């Protein structure tokens, strides 16, 4: 009897969680997509996380699609989920009208980044917040940042690359993109606050795709503590900037993202965004910009080390830009960036083959039907980039590295290349990512030769792709610049 009581007490929390989180039963369960939901709350989460850690996330998705088809049900990160695959599915997810499918990140992400970040918002709130961030990231504004970004990159190269025989690319690339975001987007210069943010942003990433149970010694618990510390720093910065604006001490309301968002007003002269929205979306921009661009830079360097034909063409293009400068000390300009067309096509092909964001989530606001299957109200909808990026019917010889795929927008089938998302929710920071990637690659290929130190050419996801040991390379300077 005592054993039965003990088993009941152990099972009770799981039963309660299941009853609280299970969706309402649809009218006809036979119309649900194929596939098991698995253990309540956990389901296939651990299997996906194991596959990501082992560098087999793409294979995990491919096996599931081969077994159940392009529409299947499962449980991920605490919620019943439908996995959708293919260009039509991407369009269905990204361009859904009427608010039928709305953003729904895993509970871990919303708890770490805040409930008012634009990934969590829908309708008028989403348009208002996204519009504010997009205005700051539009090309006309970014043109003004090329010189400042050039300065940050040169300083980074001088401090961390020049004079070193071996380096690890990924940690340094993350350090660089964090410096760029802090200087240009948040307006935090070097010092104690920036050092603290750097430490805590490394901690926060470990819990982004974790099961959101706040138990001691878990990655999620550590990430929550890091999130609180970051939020405290950003709250202080918001208060300081608002005070400076009121006293006329800011040189420009467009100097950085936080100051810009604080300065926005409605038609009634009210503040356009709340402090919570400013902080949540600053955290989103910092997390997204910090990891995705650094991973892209790292995997470009990784590919160029092994592909002489592509490397030579990138070098030719970048040296032509450098040779057209009056002096080696002249900073890059927006016109220089526009000349780097082949280098950006290489970057796009890297993004196709190794997308930084493996996939993302949405949520249904009512019962909907797709391909004859019912997706119940409140369920998650999960899409993955590799489902189309590696599809031979969409990209000929998908395992082959071919930058020419991106010579024309017309050569890529709609909703097939989704490294930046798609439709009205396409990543607003894609131009910023392009700018920092091209500036960095310009100085890498014109100043150094390199080769990989490790023979193993593999990577894992945590949740972003990370090459073995941070991609150590041997450097050889081309000149003494």
Coordinates of C-alpha atoms in Angstrom, one line a residue:
X1 CA 0.0 0.0 0.0
X2 CA 2.8 2.4 0.9
X3 CA 4.4 1.8 -2.6
X4 CA 1.1 2.7 -4.3
X5 CA 0.8 5.9 -2.3
X6 CA 4.4 6.8 -3.2
X7 CA 3.8 6.1 -6.9
X8 CA 0.7 8.3 -6.8
X9 CA 2.5 11.2 -5.1
X10 CA 5.4 11.0 -7.7
X11 CA 2.9 10.9 -10.6
X12 CA 0.6 13.6 -9.3
X13 CA 2.7 16.6 -10.6
X14 CA 2.9 15.1 -14.1
X15 CA -0.8 14.4 -14.2
X16 CA -1.6 18.0 -13.0
X17 CA 0.7 19.5 -15.6
X18 CA -0.9 17.4 -18.3
X19 CA -4.4 18.3 -17.4
X20 CA -3.4 22.0 -17.3
X21 CA -1.6 22.1 -20.6
X22 CA -3.5 19.6 -22.8
X23 CA -5.6 21.2 -25.5
X24 CA -9.3 20.8 -25.9
X25 CA -10.2 17.7 -27.8
X26 CA -11.1 18.4 -31.4
X27 CA -14.5 17.2 -32.7
X28 CA -12.9 14.5 -34.7
X29 CA -9.6 13.0 -33.5
X30 CA -9.2 11.0 -36.7
X31 CA -8.3 14.3 -38.5
X32 CA -5.3 15.0 -36.4
X33 CA -2.0 14.6 -38.2
X34 CA -0.1 11.4 -37.8
X35 CA 2.6 10.8 -35.1
X36 CA 2.6 10.2 -31.4
X37 CA 2.4 13.0 -28.8
X38 CA 4.5 11.0 -26.4
X39 CA 4.9 11.7 -22.7
X40 CA 2.8 14.7 -21.6
X41 CA 4.8 18.0 -21.4
X42 CA 8.1 16.3 -22.5
X43 CA 7.1 14.4 -25.6
X44 CA 9.9 14.4 -28.2
X45 CA 11.8 17.4 -26.7
X46 CA 14.7 15.4 -25.3
X47 CA 15.1 13.5 -28.6
X48 CA 15.3 16.7 -30.6
X49 CA 17.7 18.3 -28.1
X50 CA 19.9 15.2 -28.2
X51 CA 19.9 15.3 -32.0
X52 CA 20.8 19.0 -32.0
X53 CA 23.6 18.4 -29.6
X54 CA 25.0 15.5 -31.7
X55 CA 24.8 17.7 -34.9
X56 CA 22.0 15.5 -36.3
X57 CA 19.0 17.9 -36.1
X58 CA 18.6 17.9 -39.9
X59 CA 18.6 14.1 -39.9
X60 CA 16.1 14.0 -37.1
X61 CA 13.7 16.2 -39.1
X62 CA 14.3 14.3 -42.3
X63 CA 13.6 10.9 -40.5
X64 CA 10.4 12.3 -39.1
X65 CA 9.2 13.7 -42.4
X66 CA 10.0 10.4 -44.1
X67 CA 8.1 8.4 -41.5
X68 CA 5.0 10.6 -41.0
X69 CA 5.0 13.0 -44.0
X70 CA 5.3 16.8 -44.2
X71 CA 2.5 17.2 -41.5
X72 CA 2.9 15.4 -38.2
X73 CA 2.1 15.9 -34.5
X74 CA 4.4 15.7 -31.5
X75 CA 5.0 17.4 -28.2
X76 CA 7.8 19.9 -27.9
X77 CA 8.9 22.0 -24.9
X78 CA 5.7 21.7 -23.0
X79 CA 3.0 21.9 -25.7
X80 CA 1.3 19.7 -28.3
X81 CA 2.8 20.7 -31.7
X82 CA 2.4 20.1 -35.4
X83 CA 5.5 20.0 -37.6
X84 CA 5.0 21.5 -41.1
X85 CA 7.4 21.1 -43.9
X86 CA 7.7 22.5 -47.4
X87 CA 7.4 25.8 -49.3
X88 CA 3.5 25.7 -49.0
X89 CA 3.8 25.1 -45.3
X90 CA 6.3 28.0 -44.9
X91 CA 3.9 30.3 -46.7
X92 CA 1.0 29.0 -44.6
X93 CA 3.0 29.8 -41.4
X94 CA 4.6 33.1 -42.4
X95 CA 1.8 34.7 -44.4
X96 CA -1.2 33.4 -42.4
X97 CA -4.0 36.1 -42.5
X98 CA -6.4 37.2 -39.9
X99 CA -4.2 36.3 -36.9
X100 CA -5.1 32.6 -37.2
X101 CA -1.4 31.6 -36.6
X102 CA 0.4 33.9 -34.2
X103 CA 3.9 33.9 -32.8
X104 CA 4.5 31.3 -30.1
X105 CA 8.1 30.8 -29.0
X106 CA 8.9 28.0 -26.5
X107 CA 8.0 29.0 -23.0
X108 CA 11.7 29.1 -22.3
X109 CA 12.3 31.9 -24.8
X110 CA 9.4 34.1 -23.7
X111 CA 10.4 33.7 -20.0
X112 CA 14.0 34.7 -20.8
X113 CA 13.4 37.5 -23.3
X114 CA 10.1 38.9 -21.9
X115 CA 6.5 38.6 -23.1
X116 CA 6.5 41.9 -25.0
X117 CA 9.3 41.1 -27.5
X118 CA 8.1 41.2 -31.1
X119 CA 8.3 37.4 -31.5
X120 CA 5.5 37.1 -28.9
X121 CA 3.2 39.9 -30.2
X122 CA 0.5 39.8 -32.8
X123 CA -1.9 42.2 -34.5
X124 CA -1.5 45.9 -33.9
X125 CA 1.0 45.4 -31.1
X126 CA 3.3 43.5 -33.3
X127 CA 3.0 46.0 -36.1
X128 CA 3.7 48.9 -33.7
X129 CA 6.7 47.4 -32.0
X130 CA 8.2 45.8 -35.2
X131 CA 7.7 49.1 -37.1
X132 CA 9.6 51.0 -34.5
X133 CA 12.6 48.6 -34.6
X134 CA 12.5 48.4 -38.4
X135 CA 12.7 52.2 -38.7
X136 CA 16.0 52.1 -36.9
X137 CA 17.3 49.2 -39.1
X138 CA 16.3 50.5 -42.5
X139 CA 19.1 50.9 -45.1
X140 CA 19.0 54.7 -45.1
X141 CA 19.9 54.7 -41.4
X142 CA 22.4 51.8 -41.7
X143 CA 24.4 53.8 -44.3
X144 CA 25.4 56.1 -41.4
X145 CA 26.8 53.2 -39.4
X146 CA 29.3 51.8 -41.9
X147 CA 32.2 53.9 -40.8
X148 CA 31.5 53.2 -37.1
X149 CA 31.2 49.5 -37.8
X150 CA 34.5 49.6 -39.8
X151 CA 36.2 51.1 -36.8
X152 CA 34.9 48.4 -34.4
X153 CA 36.0 45.6 -36.8
X154 CA 39.5 47.1 -37.4
X155 CA 40.0 47.4 -33.6
X156 CA 38.8 43.8 -33.1
X157 CA 41.2 42.5 -35.9
X158 CA 44.1 44.4 -34.4
X159 CA 43.5 43.2 -30.8
X160 CA 42.5 39.6 -31.5
X161 CA 43.8 38.5 -34.9
X162 CA 47.0 40.4 -35.8
X163 CA 50.1 38.9 -34.1
X164 CA 48.3 35.6 -33.3
X165 CA 49.4 32.3 -35.0
X166 CA 46.2 30.4 -34.0
X167 CA 42.8 31.6 -32.9
X168 CA 39.3 30.1 -32.3
X169 CA 37.0 31.8 -34.7
X170 CA 33.6 31.4 -33.1
X171 CA 34.3 32.9 -29.7
X172 CA 36.1 35.8 -31.3
X173 CA 33.2 36.3 -33.8
X174 CA 30.8 36.4 -30.9
X175 CA 32.9 38.9 -29.1
X176 CA 33.0 41.1 -32.3
X177 CA 29.2 41.0 -33.0
X178 CA 28.6 41.7 -29.3
X179 CA 30.9 44.7 -29.5
X180 CA 29.2 46.0 -32.6
X181 CA 25.7 45.6 -31.1
X182 CA 26.8 47.3 -27.8
X183 CA 28.4 50.2 -29.7
X184 CA 25.9 50.8 -32.5
X185 CA 22.6 49.4 -31.2
X186 CA 22.6 49.8 -27.5
X187 CA 25.2 52.6 -27.0
X188 CA 27.2 50.9 -24.3
X189 CA 30.9 51.5 -24.5
X190 CA 33.6 49.4 -22.9
X191 CA 33.4 49.1 -19.1
X192 CA 31.9 47.2 -16.2
X193 CA 28.3 47.2 -17.5
X194 CA 29.4 45.9 -20.9
X195 CA 31.6 43.2 -19.3
X196 CA 28.7 42.1 -17.2
X197 CA 26.3 41.9 -20.2
X198 CA 28.9 39.9 -22.1
X199 CA 29.1 37.2 -19.4
X200 CA 25.4 37.0 -18.9
X201 CA 24.5 36.8 -22.6
X202 CA 26.7 33.8 -22.9
X203 CA 24.8 32.3 -19.9
X204 CA 21.4 33.1 -21.3
X205 CA 21.8 31.2 -24.6
X206 CA 22.2 27.8 -22.8
X207 CA 18.5 27.9 -21.7
X208 CA 16.9 29.2 -24.9
X209 CA 15.5 25.8 -26.0
X210 CA 15.4 24.1 -22.6
X211 CA 12.5 22.5 -20.9
X212 CA 11.2 25.5 -18.9
X213 CA 11.4 24.0 -15.4
X214 CA 13.2 26.3 -13.0
X215 CA 15.0 23.7 -10.9
X216 CA 18.4 24.4 -9.3
X217 CA 21.6 23.6 -11.3
X218 CA 19.7 23.4 -14.6
X219 CA 20.7 25.4 -17.7
X220 CA 17.3 27.1 -17.6
X221 CA 17.7 28.2 -14.0
X222 CA 21.1 29.7 -14.8
X223 CA 19.7 31.4 -17.9
X224 CA 16.8 32.9 -15.9
X225 CA 19.3 34.4 -13.4
X226 CA 21.3 35.8 -16.3
X227 CA 18.1 37.3 -17.9
X228 CA 17.3 39.1 -14.6
X229 CA 20.8 40.6 -14.4
X230 CA 20.7 41.8 -18.0
X231 CA 17.2 43.3 -17.5
X232 CA 18.5 45.3 -14.5
X233 CA 21.3 46.8 -16.5
X234 CA 19.0 47.7 -19.4
X235 CA 16.4 49.2 -17.1
X236 CA 19.1 51.5 -15.7
X237 CA 20.2 52.5 -19.2
X238 CA 16.6 53.3 -20.2
X239 CA 16.2 55.5 -17.2
X240 CA 19.5 57.3 -17.8
X241 CA 18.7 57.9 -21.6
X242 CA 15.2 59.1 -20.8
X243 CA 16.6 61.6 -18.3
X244 CA 19.3 62.7 -20.8
X245 CA 16.8 63.3 -23.5
X246 CA 14.6 65.4 -21.2
X247 CA 17.6 67.5 -20.3
X248 CA 18.8 67.8 -23.9
X249 CA 22.1 66.0 -23.2
X250 CA 21.8 63.4 -26.1
X251 CA 23.5 64.6 -29.3
X252 CA 21.0 62.7 -31.4
X253 CA 17.8 60.7 -30.7
X254 CA 19.0 58.3 -33.5
X255 CA 22.4 57.6 -31.9
X256 CA 21.4 54.1 -30.7
X257 CA 18.4 51.8 -30.6
X258 CA 17.4 52.4 -27.0
X259 CA 17.6 56.2 -27.3
X260 CA 15.7 56.0 -30.6
X261 CA 12.9 53.8 -29.1
X262 CA 12.6 56.1 -26.1
X263 CA 12.3 59.2 -28.3
X264 CA 9.4 57.8 -30.5
X265 CA 6.0 59.5 -29.9
X266 CA 2.5 58.8 -30.9
X267 CA 0.2 61.3 -32.6
X268 CA -1.0 62.3 -29.1
X269 CA 2.6 63.0 -28.0
X270 CA 2.6 59.9 -25.8
X271 CA 5.6 57.5 -25.7
X272 CA 5.2 55.0 -28.4
X273 CA 6.6 52.1 -26.5
X274 CA 6.6 51.1 -22.8
X275 CA 9.7 50.5 -20.9
X276 CA 8.9 46.8 -20.9
X277 CA 8.7 46.7 -24.7
X278 CA 11.9 48.7 -25.1
X279 CA 13.8 46.3 -22.8
X280 CA 12.3 43.1 -24.1
X281 CA 13.0 44.1 -27.7
X282 CA 16.5 45.3 -27.0
X283 CA 17.2 41.9 -25.4
X284 CA 15.8 40.2 -28.5
X285 CA 17.9 42.3 -30.9
X286 CA 21.0 41.7 -28.8
X287 CA 20.5 37.9 -28.6
X288 CA 19.5 37.6 -32.3
X289 CA 22.3 39.8 -33.6
X290 CA 24.9 38.5 -31.3
X291 CA 24.6 34.8 -32.2
X292 CA 23.3 34.6 -35.8
X293 CA 25.9 36.9 -37.4
X294 CA 28.8 35.5 -35.5
X295 CA 27.8 32.0 -36.6
X296 CA 27.5 33.1 -40.2
X297 CA 31.0 34.7 -40.2
X298 CA 32.4 31.5 -38.6
X299 CA 30.9 29.2 -41.1
X300 CA 32.0 31.3 -44.0
X301 CA 35.6 31.2 -42.8
X302 CA 35.2 27.4 -42.2
X303 CA 34.0 26.9 -45.8
X304 CA 36.5 29.2 -47.5
X305 CA 39.3 27.2 -45.8
X306 CA 38.3 24.1 -47.8
X307 CA 37.0 25.6 -51.0
X308 CA 39.8 27.2 -53.0
X309 CA 37.7 28.2 -56.0
X310 CA 35.1 30.1 -53.9
X311 CA 37.9 31.5 -51.7
X312 CA 39.8 32.9 -54.7
X313 CA 36.7 34.6 -56.1
X314 CA 35.9 36.2 -52.7
X315 CA 39.5 37.4 -52.4
X316 CA 39.4 38.9 -55.9
X317 CA 36.2 40.8 -55.1
X318 CA 37.4 42.1 -51.8
X319 CA 40.9 43.1 -53.0
X320 CA 39.3 45.0 -55.9
X321 CA 37.3 47.0 -53.3
X322 CA 40.5 47.6 -51.2
X323 CA 42.6 48.6 -54.3
X324 CA 40.0 51.3 -55.2
X325 CA 40.5 53.0 -51.8
X326 CA 42.8 56.0 -51.8
X327 CA 44.5 54.7 -48.7
X328 CA 44.5 51.5 -46.7
X329 CA 43.4 53.5 -43.7
X330 CA 40.2 54.7 -45.5
X331 CA 37.1 53.2 -43.9
X332 CA 34.7 51.2 -46.0
X333 CA 31.6 53.0 -47.3
X334 CA 28.1 52.0 -48.2
X335 CA 29.1 52.0 -51.9
X336 CA 31.9 49.5 -51.1
X337 CA 29.4 47.2 -49.4
X338 CA 27.2 47.3 -52.5
X339 CA 30.1 46.0 -54.6
X340 CA 30.4 42.8 -52.5
X341 CA 27.8 40.9 -54.4
X342 CA 29.6 37.6 -54.8
X343 CA 30.7 37.5 -51.1
X344 CA 27.1 38.0 -50.0
X345 CA 26.0 35.1 -52.3
X346 CA 28.6 33.0 -50.6
X347 CA 27.1 34.0 -47.3
X348 CA 23.6 33.1 -48.5
X349 CA 24.7 29.7 -49.6
X350 CA 26.3 29.2 -46.1
X351 CA 23.0 30.2 -44.6
X352 CA 21.2 27.7 -46.8
X353 CA 23.4 24.8 -45.8
X354 CA 23.9 25.7 -42.1
X355 CA 21.0 28.0 -41.1
X356 CA 21.8 29.6 -37.6
X357 CA 18.1 29.3 -36.7
X358 CA 17.1 25.6 -36.9
X359 CA 13.4 26.4 -36.7
X360 CA 10.7 28.4 -34.9
X361 CA 7.2 28.2 -33.4
X362 CA 3.8 29.7 -34.0
X363 CA 0.5 29.1 -32.2
X364 CA -3.0 28.6 -33.6
X365 CA -5.8 30.9 -32.3
X366 CA -8.6 28.6 -33.5
X367 CA -9.1 25.2 -35.0
X368 CA -7.6 25.3 -38.5
X369 CA -7.2 22.9 -41.4
X370 CA -4.1 22.2 -43.4
X371 CA -3.7 19.6 -46.1
X372 CA -6.8 17.8 -44.8
X373 CA -5.6 17.7 -41.2
X374 CA -7.0 19.5 -38.2
X375 CA -4.6 21.7 -36.1
X376 CA -6.5 22.4 -32.9
X377 CA -6.7 25.8 -31.3
X378 CA -3.8 26.5 -28.9
X379 CA -1.4 24.0 -30.5
X380 CA 2.1 25.0 -31.5
X381 CA 3.1 25.0 -35.2
X382 CA 6.8 24.2 -35.8
X383 CA 8.7 24.8 -39.0
X384 CA 12.4 24.1 -39.8
X385 CA 14.6 25.7 -42.4
X386 CA 16.4 22.5 -43.4
X387 CA 13.1 21.0 -44.6
X388 CA 13.3 23.2 -47.7
X389 CA 17.0 24.2 -47.7
X390 CA 18.0 20.6 -48.3
X391 CA 15.2 19.6 -50.6
X392 CA 16.5 18.4 -54.0
X393 CA 13.3 19.3 -55.7
X394 CA 13.8 23.0 -54.7
X395 CA 17.7 23.3 -54.8
X396 CA 19.4 21.1 -57.4
X397 CA 22.2 19.0 -55.7
X398 CA 21.5 20.5 -52.3
X399 CA 24.6 19.0 -50.8
X400 CA 26.8 21.0 -53.3
X401 CA 28.0 24.5 -52.3
X402 CA 26.9 26.7 -55.1
X403 CA 26.6 30.5 -54.6
X404 CA 25.2 31.0 -58.1
X405 CA 21.9 29.9 -56.7
X406 CA 21.4 33.4 -55.4
X407 CA 22.4 35.4 -58.5
X408 CA 18.7 36.3 -58.9
X409 CA 15.8 36.3 -56.6
X410 CA 13.8 34.6 -59.3
X411 CA 16.2 31.6 -59.2
X412 CA 15.0 30.7 -55.6
X413 CA 11.5 29.3 -55.3
X414 CA 9.3 31.4 -53.0
X415 CA 9.3 30.4 -49.4
X416 CA 12.1 27.9 -49.9
X417 CA 15.0 29.9 -48.6
X418 CA 13.9 30.9 -45.1
X419 CA 17.1 31.7 -43.2
X420 CA 15.6 35.1 -42.4
X421 CA 12.1 33.8 -42.1
X422 CA 9.5 35.1 -44.6
X423 CA 6.5 37.2 -45.3
X424 CA 5.5 40.0 -43.0
X425 CA 7.7 38.6 -40.2
X426 CA 10.9 38.4 -42.1
X427 CA 13.9 39.2 -39.8
X428 CA 14.1 43.1 -39.6
X429 CA 17.8 42.8 -38.9
X430 CA 18.8 41.1 -42.1
X431 CA 20.4 44.2 -43.5
X432 CA 22.3 44.8 -40.3
X433 CA 23.6 41.2 -40.4
X434 CA 24.7 41.7 -44.1
X435 CA 26.6 44.8 -43.2
X436 CA 28.6 43.4 -40.3
X437 CA 29.3 40.2 -42.1
X438 CA 30.7 41.9 -45.2
X439 CA 32.8 44.4 -43.3
X440 CA 34.3 41.6 -41.2
X441 CA 35.0 39.3 -44.2
X442 CA 36.6 42.2 -46.1
X443 CA 39.3 42.6 -43.5
X444 CA 39.7 38.8 -42.9
X445 CA 40.3 37.9 -46.6
X446 CA 42.4 40.9 -47.5
X447 CA 44.7 40.6 -44.4
X448 CA 45.1 36.9 -43.7
X449 CA 45.6 33.4 -45.1
X450 CA 44.3 30.6 -42.9
X451 CA 43.8 26.9 -42.6
X452 CA 41.8 24.7 -40.2
X453 CA 43.6 23.2 -37.2
X454 CA 41.2 20.3 -36.7
X455 CA 40.5 17.5 -39.2
X456 CA 37.0 16.9 -37.9
X457 CA 34.6 19.0 -40.0
X458 CA 31.5 18.7 -37.8
X459 CA 29.2 20.9 -35.7
X460 CA 26.5 20.6 -33.1
X461 CA 23.6 22.8 -32.1
X462 CA 23.0 24.3 -28.7
X463 CA 20.6 25.6 -30.2
X464 CA 22.8 27.5 -32.7
X465 CA 25.3 25.6 -34.8
X466 CA 28.8 25.4 -33.2
X467 CA 31.8 23.9 -35.0
X468 CA 34.2 21.6 -33.2
X469 CA 36.2 23.3 -30.5
X470 CA 35.1 26.8 -31.7
X471 CA 36.8 26.4 -35.1
X472 CA 40.5 26.8 -34.4
X473 CA 42.5 28.1 -37.4
X474 CA 46.2 28.9 -38.1
X475 CA 46.7 32.4 -39.3
X476 CA 49.3 33.9 -41.7
X477 CA 49.3 37.7 -42.2
X478 CA 49.4 38.8 -45.9
X479 CA 51.0 42.1 -45.0
X480 CA 52.1 44.1 -41.9
X481 CA 49.0 46.3 -41.8

